[in-house]
Every structure is written in structure tokens, then in C-alpha cells.
mmCIF file of C-alpha atoms in Angstrom:
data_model
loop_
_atom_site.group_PDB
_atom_site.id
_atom_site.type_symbol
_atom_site.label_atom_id
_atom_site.label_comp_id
_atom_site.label_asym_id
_atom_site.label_seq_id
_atom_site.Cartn_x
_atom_site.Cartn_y
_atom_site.Cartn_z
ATOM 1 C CA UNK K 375 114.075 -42.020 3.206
ATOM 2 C CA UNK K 376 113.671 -39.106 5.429
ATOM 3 C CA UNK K 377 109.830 -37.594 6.454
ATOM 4 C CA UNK K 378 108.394 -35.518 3.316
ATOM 5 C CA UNK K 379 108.647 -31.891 4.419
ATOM 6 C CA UNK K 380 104.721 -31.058 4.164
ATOM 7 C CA UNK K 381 103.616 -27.717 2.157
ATOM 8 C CA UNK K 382 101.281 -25.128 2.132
ATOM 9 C CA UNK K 383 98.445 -26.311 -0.961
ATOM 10 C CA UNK K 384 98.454 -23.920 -3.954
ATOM 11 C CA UNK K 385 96.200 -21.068 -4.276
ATOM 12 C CA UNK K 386 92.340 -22.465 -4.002
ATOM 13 C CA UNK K 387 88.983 -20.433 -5.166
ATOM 14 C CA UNK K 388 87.688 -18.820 -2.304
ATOM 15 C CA UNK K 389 90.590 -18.542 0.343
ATOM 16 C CA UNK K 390 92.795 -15.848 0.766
ATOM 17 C CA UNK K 391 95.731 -16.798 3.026
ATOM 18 C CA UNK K 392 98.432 -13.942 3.971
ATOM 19 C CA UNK K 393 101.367 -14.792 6.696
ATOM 20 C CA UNK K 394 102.364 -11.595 8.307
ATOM 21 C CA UNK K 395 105.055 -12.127 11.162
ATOM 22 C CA UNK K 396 103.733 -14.857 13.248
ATOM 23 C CA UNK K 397 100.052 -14.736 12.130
ATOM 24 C CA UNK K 398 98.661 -16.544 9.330
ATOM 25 C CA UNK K 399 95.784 -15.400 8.217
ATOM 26 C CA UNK K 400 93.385 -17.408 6.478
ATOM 27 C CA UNK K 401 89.887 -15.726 5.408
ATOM 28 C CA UNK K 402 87.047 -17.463 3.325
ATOM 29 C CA UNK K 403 86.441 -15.028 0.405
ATOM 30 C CA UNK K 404 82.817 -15.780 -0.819
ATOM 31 C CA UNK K 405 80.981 -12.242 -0.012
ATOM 32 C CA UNK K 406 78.386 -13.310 -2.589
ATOM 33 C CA UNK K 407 77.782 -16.491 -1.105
ATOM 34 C CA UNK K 408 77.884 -14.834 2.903
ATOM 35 C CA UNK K 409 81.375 -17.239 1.957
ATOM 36 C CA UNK K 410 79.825 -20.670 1.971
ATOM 37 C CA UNK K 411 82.267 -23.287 1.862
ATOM 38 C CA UNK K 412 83.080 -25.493 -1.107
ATOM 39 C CA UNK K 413 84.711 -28.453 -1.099
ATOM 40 C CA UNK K 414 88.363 -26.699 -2.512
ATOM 41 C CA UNK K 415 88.008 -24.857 0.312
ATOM 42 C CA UNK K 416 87.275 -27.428 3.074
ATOM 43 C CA UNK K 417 89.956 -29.448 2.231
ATOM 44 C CA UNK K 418 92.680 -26.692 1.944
ATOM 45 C CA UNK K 419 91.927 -25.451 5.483
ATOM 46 C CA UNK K 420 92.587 -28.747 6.708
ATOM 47 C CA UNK K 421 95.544 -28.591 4.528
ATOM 48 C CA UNK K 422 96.682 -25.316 5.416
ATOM 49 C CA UNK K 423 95.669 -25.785 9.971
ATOM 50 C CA UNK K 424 98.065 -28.994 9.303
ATOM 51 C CA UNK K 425 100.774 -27.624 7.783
ATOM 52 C CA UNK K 426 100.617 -24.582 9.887
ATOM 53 C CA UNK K 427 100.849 -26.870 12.958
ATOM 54 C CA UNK K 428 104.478 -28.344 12.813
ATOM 55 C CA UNK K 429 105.419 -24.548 10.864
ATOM 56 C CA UNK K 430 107.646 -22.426 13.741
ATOM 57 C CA UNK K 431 107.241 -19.546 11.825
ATOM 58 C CA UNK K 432 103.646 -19.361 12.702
ATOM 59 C CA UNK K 433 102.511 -18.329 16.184
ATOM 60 C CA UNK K 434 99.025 -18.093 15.857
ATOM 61 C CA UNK K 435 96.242 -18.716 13.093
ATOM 62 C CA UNK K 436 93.684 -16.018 12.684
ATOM 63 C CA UNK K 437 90.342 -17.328 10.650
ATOM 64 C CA UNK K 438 87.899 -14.522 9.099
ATOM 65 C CA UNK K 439 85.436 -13.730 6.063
ATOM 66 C CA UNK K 440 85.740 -11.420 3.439
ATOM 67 C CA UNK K 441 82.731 -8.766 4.117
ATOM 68 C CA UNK K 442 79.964 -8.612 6.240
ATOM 69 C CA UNK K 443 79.878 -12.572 7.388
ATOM 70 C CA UNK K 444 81.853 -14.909 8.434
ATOM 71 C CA UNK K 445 80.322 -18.277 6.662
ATOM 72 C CA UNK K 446 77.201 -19.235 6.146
ATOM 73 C CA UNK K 447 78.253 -23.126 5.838
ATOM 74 C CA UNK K 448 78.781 -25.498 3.280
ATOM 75 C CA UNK K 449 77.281 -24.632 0.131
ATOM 76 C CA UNK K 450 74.744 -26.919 -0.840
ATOM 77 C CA UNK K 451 73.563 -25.093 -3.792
ATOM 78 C CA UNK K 452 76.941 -27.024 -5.551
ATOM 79 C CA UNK K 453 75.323 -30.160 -4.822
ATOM 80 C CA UNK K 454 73.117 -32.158 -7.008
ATOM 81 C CA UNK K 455 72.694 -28.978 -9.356
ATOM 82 C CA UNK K 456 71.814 -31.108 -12.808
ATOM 83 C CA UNK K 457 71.354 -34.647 -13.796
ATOM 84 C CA UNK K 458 69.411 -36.792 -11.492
ATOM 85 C CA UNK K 459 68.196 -35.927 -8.522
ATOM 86 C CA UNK K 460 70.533 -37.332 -5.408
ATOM 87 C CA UNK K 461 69.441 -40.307 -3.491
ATOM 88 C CA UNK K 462 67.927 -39.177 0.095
ATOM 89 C CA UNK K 463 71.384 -39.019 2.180
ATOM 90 C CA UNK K 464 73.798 -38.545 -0.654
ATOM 91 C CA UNK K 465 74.636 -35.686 0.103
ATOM 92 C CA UNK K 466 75.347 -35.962 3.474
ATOM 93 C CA UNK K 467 77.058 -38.957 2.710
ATOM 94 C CA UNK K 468 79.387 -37.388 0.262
ATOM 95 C CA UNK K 469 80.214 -34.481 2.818
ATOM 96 C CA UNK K 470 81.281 -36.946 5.316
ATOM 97 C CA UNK K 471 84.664 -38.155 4.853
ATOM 98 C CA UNK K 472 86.428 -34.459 4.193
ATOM 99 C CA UNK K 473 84.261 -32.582 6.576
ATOM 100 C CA UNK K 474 85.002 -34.795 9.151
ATOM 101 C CA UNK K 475 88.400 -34.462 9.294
ATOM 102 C CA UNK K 476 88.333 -30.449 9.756
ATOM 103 C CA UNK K 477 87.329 -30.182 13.633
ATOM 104 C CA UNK K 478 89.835 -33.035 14.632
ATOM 105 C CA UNK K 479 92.704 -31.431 12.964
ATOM 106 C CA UNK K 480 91.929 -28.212 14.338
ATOM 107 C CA UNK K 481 91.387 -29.405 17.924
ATOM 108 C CA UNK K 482 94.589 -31.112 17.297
ATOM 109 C CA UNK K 483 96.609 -28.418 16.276
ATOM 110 C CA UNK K 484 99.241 -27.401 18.189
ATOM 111 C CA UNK K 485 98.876 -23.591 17.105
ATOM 112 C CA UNK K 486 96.242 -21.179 18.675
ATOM 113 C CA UNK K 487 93.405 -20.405 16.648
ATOM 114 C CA UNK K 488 91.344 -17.147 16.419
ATOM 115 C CA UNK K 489 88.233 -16.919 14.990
ATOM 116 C CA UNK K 490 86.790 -13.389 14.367
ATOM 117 C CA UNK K 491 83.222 -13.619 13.337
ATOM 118 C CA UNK K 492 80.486 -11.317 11.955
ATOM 119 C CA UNK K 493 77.560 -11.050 10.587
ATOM 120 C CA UNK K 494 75.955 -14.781 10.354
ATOM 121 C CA UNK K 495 78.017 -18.444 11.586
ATOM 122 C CA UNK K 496 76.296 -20.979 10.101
ATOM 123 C CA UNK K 497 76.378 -24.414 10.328
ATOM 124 C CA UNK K 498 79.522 -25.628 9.466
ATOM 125 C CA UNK K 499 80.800 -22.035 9.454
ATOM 126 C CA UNK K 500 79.638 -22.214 13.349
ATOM 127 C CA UNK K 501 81.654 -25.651 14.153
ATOM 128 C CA UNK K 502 84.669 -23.819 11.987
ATOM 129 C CA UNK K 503 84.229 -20.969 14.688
ATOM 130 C CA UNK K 504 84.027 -23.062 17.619
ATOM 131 C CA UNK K 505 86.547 -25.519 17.057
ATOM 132 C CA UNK K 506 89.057 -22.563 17.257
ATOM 133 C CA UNK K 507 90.709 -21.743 20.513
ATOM 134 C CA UNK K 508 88.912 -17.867 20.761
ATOM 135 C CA UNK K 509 86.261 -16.555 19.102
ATOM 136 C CA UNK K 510 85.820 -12.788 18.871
ATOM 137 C CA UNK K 511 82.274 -11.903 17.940
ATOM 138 C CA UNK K 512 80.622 -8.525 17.337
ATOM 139 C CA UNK K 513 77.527 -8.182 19.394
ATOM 140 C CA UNK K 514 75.343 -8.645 16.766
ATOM 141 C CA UNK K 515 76.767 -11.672 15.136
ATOM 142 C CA UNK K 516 74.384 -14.099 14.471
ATOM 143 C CA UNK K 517 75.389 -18.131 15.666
ATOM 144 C CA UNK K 518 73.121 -20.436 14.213
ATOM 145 C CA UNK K 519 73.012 -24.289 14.132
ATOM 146 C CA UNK K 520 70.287 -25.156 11.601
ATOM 147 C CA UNK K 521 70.730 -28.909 11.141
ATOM 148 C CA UNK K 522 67.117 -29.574 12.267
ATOM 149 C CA UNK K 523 65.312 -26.640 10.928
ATOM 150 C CA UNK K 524 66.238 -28.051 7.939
ATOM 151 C CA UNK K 525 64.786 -31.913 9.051
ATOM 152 C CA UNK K 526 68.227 -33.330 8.974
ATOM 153 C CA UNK K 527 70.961 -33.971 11.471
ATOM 154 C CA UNK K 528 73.798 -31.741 12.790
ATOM 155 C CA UNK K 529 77.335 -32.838 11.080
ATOM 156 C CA UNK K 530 80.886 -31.809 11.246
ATOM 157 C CA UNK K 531 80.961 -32.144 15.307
ATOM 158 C CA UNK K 532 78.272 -29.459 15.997
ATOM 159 C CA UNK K 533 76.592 -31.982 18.513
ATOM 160 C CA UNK K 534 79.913 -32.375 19.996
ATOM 161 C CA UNK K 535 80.845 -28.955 20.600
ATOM 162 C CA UNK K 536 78.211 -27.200 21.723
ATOM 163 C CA UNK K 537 77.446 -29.073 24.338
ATOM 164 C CA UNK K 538 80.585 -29.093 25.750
ATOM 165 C CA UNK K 539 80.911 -25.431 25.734
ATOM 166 C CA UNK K 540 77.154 -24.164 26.678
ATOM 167 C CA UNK K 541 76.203 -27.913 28.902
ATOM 168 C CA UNK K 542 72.893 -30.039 27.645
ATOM 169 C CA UNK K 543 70.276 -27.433 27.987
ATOM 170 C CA UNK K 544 71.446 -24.502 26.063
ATOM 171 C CA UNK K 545 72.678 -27.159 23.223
ATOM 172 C CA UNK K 546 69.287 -28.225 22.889
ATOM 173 C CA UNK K 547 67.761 -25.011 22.747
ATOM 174 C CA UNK K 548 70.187 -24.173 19.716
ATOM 175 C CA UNK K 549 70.102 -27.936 18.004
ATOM 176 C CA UNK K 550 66.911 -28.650 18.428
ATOM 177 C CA UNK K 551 64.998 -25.434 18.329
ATOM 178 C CA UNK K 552 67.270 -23.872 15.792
ATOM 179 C CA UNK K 553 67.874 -20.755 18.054
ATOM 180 C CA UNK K 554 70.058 -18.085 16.732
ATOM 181 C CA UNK K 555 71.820 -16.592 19.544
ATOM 182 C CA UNK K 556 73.680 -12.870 18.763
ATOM 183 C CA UNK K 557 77.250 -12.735 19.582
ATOM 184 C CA UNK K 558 76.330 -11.082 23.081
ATOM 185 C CA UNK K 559 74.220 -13.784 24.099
ATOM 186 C CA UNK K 560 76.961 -16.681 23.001
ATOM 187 C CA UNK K 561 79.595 -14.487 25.477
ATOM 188 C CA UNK K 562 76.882 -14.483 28.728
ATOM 189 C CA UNK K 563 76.376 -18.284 27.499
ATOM 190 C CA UNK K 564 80.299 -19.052 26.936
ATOM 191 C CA UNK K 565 79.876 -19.844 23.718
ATOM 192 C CA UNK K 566 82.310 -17.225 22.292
ATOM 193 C CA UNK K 567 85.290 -15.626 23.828
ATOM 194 C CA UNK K 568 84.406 -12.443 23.948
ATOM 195 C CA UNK K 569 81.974 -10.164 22.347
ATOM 196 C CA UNK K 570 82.259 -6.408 21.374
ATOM 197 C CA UNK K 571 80.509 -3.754 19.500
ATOM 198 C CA UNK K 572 80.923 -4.201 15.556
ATOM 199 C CA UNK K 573 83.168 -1.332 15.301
ATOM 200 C CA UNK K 574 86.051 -2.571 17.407
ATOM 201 C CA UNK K 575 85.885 -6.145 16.371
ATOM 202 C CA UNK K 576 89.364 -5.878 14.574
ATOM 203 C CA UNK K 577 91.223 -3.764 17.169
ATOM 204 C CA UNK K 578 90.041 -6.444 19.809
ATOM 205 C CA UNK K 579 91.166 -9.831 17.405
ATOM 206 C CA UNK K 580 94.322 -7.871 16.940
ATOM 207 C CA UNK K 581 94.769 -6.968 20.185
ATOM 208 C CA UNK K 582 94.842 -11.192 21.575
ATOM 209 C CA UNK K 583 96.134 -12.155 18.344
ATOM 210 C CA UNK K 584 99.383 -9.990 19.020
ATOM 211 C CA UNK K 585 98.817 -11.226 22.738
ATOM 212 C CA UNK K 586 99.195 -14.917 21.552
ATOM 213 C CA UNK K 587 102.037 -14.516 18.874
ATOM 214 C CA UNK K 588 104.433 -12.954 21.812
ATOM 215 C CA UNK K 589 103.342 -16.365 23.972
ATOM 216 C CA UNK K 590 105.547 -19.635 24.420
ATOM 217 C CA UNK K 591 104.520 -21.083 21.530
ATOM 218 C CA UNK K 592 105.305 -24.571 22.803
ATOM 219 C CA UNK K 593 103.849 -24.988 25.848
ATOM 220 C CA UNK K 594 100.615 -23.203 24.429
ATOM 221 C CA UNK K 595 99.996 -26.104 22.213
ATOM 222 C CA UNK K 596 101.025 -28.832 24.941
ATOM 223 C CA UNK K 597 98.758 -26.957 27.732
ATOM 224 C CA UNK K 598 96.001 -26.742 24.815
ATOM 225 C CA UNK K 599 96.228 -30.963 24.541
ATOM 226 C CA UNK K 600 95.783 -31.300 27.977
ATOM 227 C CA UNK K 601 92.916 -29.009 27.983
ATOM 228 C CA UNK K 602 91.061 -31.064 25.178
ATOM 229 C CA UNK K 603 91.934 -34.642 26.335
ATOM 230 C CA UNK K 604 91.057 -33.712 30.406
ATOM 231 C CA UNK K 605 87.395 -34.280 29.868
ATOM 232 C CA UNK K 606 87.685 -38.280 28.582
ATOM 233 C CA UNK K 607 90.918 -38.602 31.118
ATOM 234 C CA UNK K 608 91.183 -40.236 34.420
ATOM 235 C CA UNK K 609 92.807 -38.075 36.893
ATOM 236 C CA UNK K 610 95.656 -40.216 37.345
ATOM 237 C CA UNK K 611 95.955 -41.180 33.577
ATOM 238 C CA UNK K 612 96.147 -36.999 32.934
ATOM 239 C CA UNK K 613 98.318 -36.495 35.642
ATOM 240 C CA UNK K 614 100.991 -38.007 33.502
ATOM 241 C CA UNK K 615 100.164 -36.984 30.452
ATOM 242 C CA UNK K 616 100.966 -33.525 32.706
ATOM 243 C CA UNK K 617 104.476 -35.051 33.450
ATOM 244 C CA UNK K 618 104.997 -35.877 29.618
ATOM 245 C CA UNK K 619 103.936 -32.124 28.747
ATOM 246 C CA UNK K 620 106.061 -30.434 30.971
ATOM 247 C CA UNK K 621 109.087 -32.635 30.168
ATOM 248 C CA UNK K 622 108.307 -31.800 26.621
ATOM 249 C CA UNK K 623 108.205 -28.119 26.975
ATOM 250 C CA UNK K 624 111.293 -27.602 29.289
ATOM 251 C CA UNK K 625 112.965 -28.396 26.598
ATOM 252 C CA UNK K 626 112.120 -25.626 25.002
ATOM 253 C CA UNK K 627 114.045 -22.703 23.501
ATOM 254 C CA UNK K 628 111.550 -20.627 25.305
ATOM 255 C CA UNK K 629 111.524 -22.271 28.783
ATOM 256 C CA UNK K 630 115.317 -21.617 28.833
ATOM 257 C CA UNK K 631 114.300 -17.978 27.769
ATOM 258 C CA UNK K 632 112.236 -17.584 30.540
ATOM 259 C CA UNK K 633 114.710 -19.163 32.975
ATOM 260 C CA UNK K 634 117.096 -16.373 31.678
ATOM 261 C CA UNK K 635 114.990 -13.622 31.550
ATOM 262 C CA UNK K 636 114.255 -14.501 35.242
ATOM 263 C CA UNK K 637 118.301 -14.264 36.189
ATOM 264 C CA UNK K 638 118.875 -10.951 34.429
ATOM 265 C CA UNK K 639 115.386 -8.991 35.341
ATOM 266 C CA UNK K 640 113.733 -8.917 32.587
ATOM 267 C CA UNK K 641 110.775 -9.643 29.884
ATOM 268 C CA UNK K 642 111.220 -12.862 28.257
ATOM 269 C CA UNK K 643 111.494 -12.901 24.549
ATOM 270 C CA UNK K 644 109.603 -16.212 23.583
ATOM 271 C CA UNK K 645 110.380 -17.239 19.568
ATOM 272 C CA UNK K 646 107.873 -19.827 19.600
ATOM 273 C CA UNK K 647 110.602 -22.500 19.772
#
């Protein structure tokens, strides 16, 4: 029997998801909540990043909220709301094995991800945002990592970003001292992409997501492997994982494109294949 074809999940509560030429768009759609996450909505972005992942029709993937916010984490208020009260840990226990696989399988994605964000990151909403590829803030978005504030421990792979994009000391000062840093501050740190002024947040996000969708789809995802996997590589060891990469995406529909468009004088018009 031949590989299942893999599908997009069904409409879930709380996720909007809209494929417009070679963006899908997926935006958590909880204004009341500042669009805390359930656990519907957890697992069908993982569903939805892997699907979108081996789908050539999709160039980039664009993450947003409904509203003023972008997510204000998992919502815990779904938790332990009758009965018995949960044993200490439960919860975090029951988060665990779902909300652990949504950084991996975006990091792993082949696809670009955007992440526009305003208004408050929270949390897991944070890791969501910094797991992507780019993250657009407005200058007066408001990052926060509030694991400890809260006397418990930081999950979903906070520890394990931040500190890779902001070094030691400035993931302390957000970890452990629960700073909130505005969107300006996490673009001097290099915690964000970019930052601009509320108002032109969507011009800007559409502006590199139309950048990225007209990119060689291919050799974005294999240069944004080697990018993840450099820091845990030996040199030599990455060197041919280079080789393999470039191999891989000279075969490409859109490396032969370029060739062309090189011959005749011209643009190159990359499909993404």
C-alpha cells in the first residue's frame, strides 16, 4: 500500500484558516479570551504546520489573532474547572505530550513561517511566535514569559528558545524575572524580526510575506534545516549535510528556473517546486 495522502483537519473552535495563493493563513480566533489556546486548537496547528509542510501549493504560513492580541497562552481556565481539585502537576502533566510536539514540528517545517503579533504574546502564545521563522511585532506588543511569576516552570520550549535567540542574560531577565519586553525592545534585543508602529503592522507582514511566497520554495526549507541543526553540528558533520542540501535542491524545478532565467536575462519565476 502506497503512503496515506495526509489532510488538512476539519474545521476546529477557535481557528480560522484561509489559503489565498501561496499563503495560508492560520489565525487563533479567541478575542474574548486575548485567543488563549485550547487543546482543539493546539493540536490542529500541529495538524495543519504538518500538512502544510509537504503541500506545494503553500509558499509560506502566516500565523495571527483575531483582534487586538495575538495569544495570551494556553487556557488554563479549561482545566480542572469542576470535580476534584487536580493533583499538584496534573496539569502540566496533561499539557505535555500535545504541547510538546508543536515547536518541533514547526522548527521542522519545511515552509516559512510568519508570525504577526500584537497586543500581548504570552506564554505559549510567545514560544508559538518564536518558533516561527519572522516575527513582525508592533512596537507596543507586549512579549511575556510568565512561567515563574506564576511559581512554576517554563514549558513548550520557552527555555530553549529564548536563549538561543537573546544569549543567557537577557533569557534570564525574561524567565526568571518575568520581564515583559514591548515589541521595540524584542527587535534592539533580536528577539523579533522586526518591529513597527501598530498602524503598519499588516502592510509590513504583507509586504515579507509576498517577499517569501515569490522565493525558491525548496531551497528555503533546506537552507532553513541547516540553519536549525548548525548549532548542535560539527563543522565537518554540517559541511555535508551542506552537500546533501544542495544536491537536494538542484534538483529543483526552481534551480533549473533560475539557471534559465540566467541564459535569457531575466527574473526568475520560482513555483515553489
Amino acid at each position: 500500500m502506497g503512503d496515506q495522502i495526509k489532510s488538512y483537519p476539519a474545521a476546529i473552535d477557535g481557528l480560522v484558516v484561509e489559503h489565498d495563493g501561496g499563503v495560508l493563513a492560520v489565525r487563533f480566533d479567541r478575542p474574548d479570551r486575548r485567543n488563549a489556546l485550547t487543546d482543539d486548537m493546539v493540536l490542529g496547528l500541529i495538524d495543519i504546520v504538518d500538512v502544510a509542510s509537504s503541500d506545494e501549493s503553500v509558499r509560506v504560513i502566516h500565523i495571527t489573532g483575531t483582534g487586538e492580541h495575538f495569544c495570551s497562552g494556553f487556557d488554563l481556565s479549561l482545566r480542572g474547572g469542576g470535580g476534584e481539585k487536580p493533583r499538584t502537576g496534573a496539569t502540566q502533566r496533561q499539557m505535555r505530550w500535545h504541547i510538546n510536539r508543536l515547536v518541533p514540528t514547526m522548527q521542522q517545517c519545511q515552509t516559512p513561517i510568519v508570525a504577526s503579533v500584537k497586543g500581548w504574546a504570552i506564554g505559549l502564545g510567545l514560544n508559538i511566535a518564536l518558533a516561527s521563522d519572522f516575527v513582525v511585532a508592533a512596537d507596543d506588543a507586549r512579549l511575556w514569559a510568565p512561567f515563574v511569576d506564576a511559581a512554576f516552570t517554563p514549558d513548550s520550549g520557552g527555555s530553549w528558545l529564548i536563549p538561543r535567540l537573546v544569549g543567557i542574560a537577557r533569557a534570564k531577565e525574561m524567565i526568571l524575572l518575568g520581564r515583559k519586553v514591548s515589541g521595540k525592545d524584542a527587535s534592539d534585543w533580536g528577539l523579533v524580526h522586526s518591529a513597527v508602529p501598530d498602524s503598519e503592522l499588516d502592510e509590513a507582514v504583507a509586504a515579507l510575506l509576498v517577499e517569501l511566497a515569490d522565493r525558491p520554495t525548496v531551497a528555503l526549507g533546506l537552507a532553513k534545516q541547516l540553519i536549525h541543526s548548525a548549532p548542535t553540528s560539527e563543522l565537518e558533520s554540517h559541511l555535508a549535510q551542506e552537500g546533501l542540501a544542495l544536491e537536494l535542491s538542484s534538483r529543483s524545478e526552481d534551480f533549473h528556473e533560475n539557471s534559465r532565467a540566467r541564459r535569457e536575462s531575466r527574473g526568475p519565476d520560482f513555483t515553489g517546486r
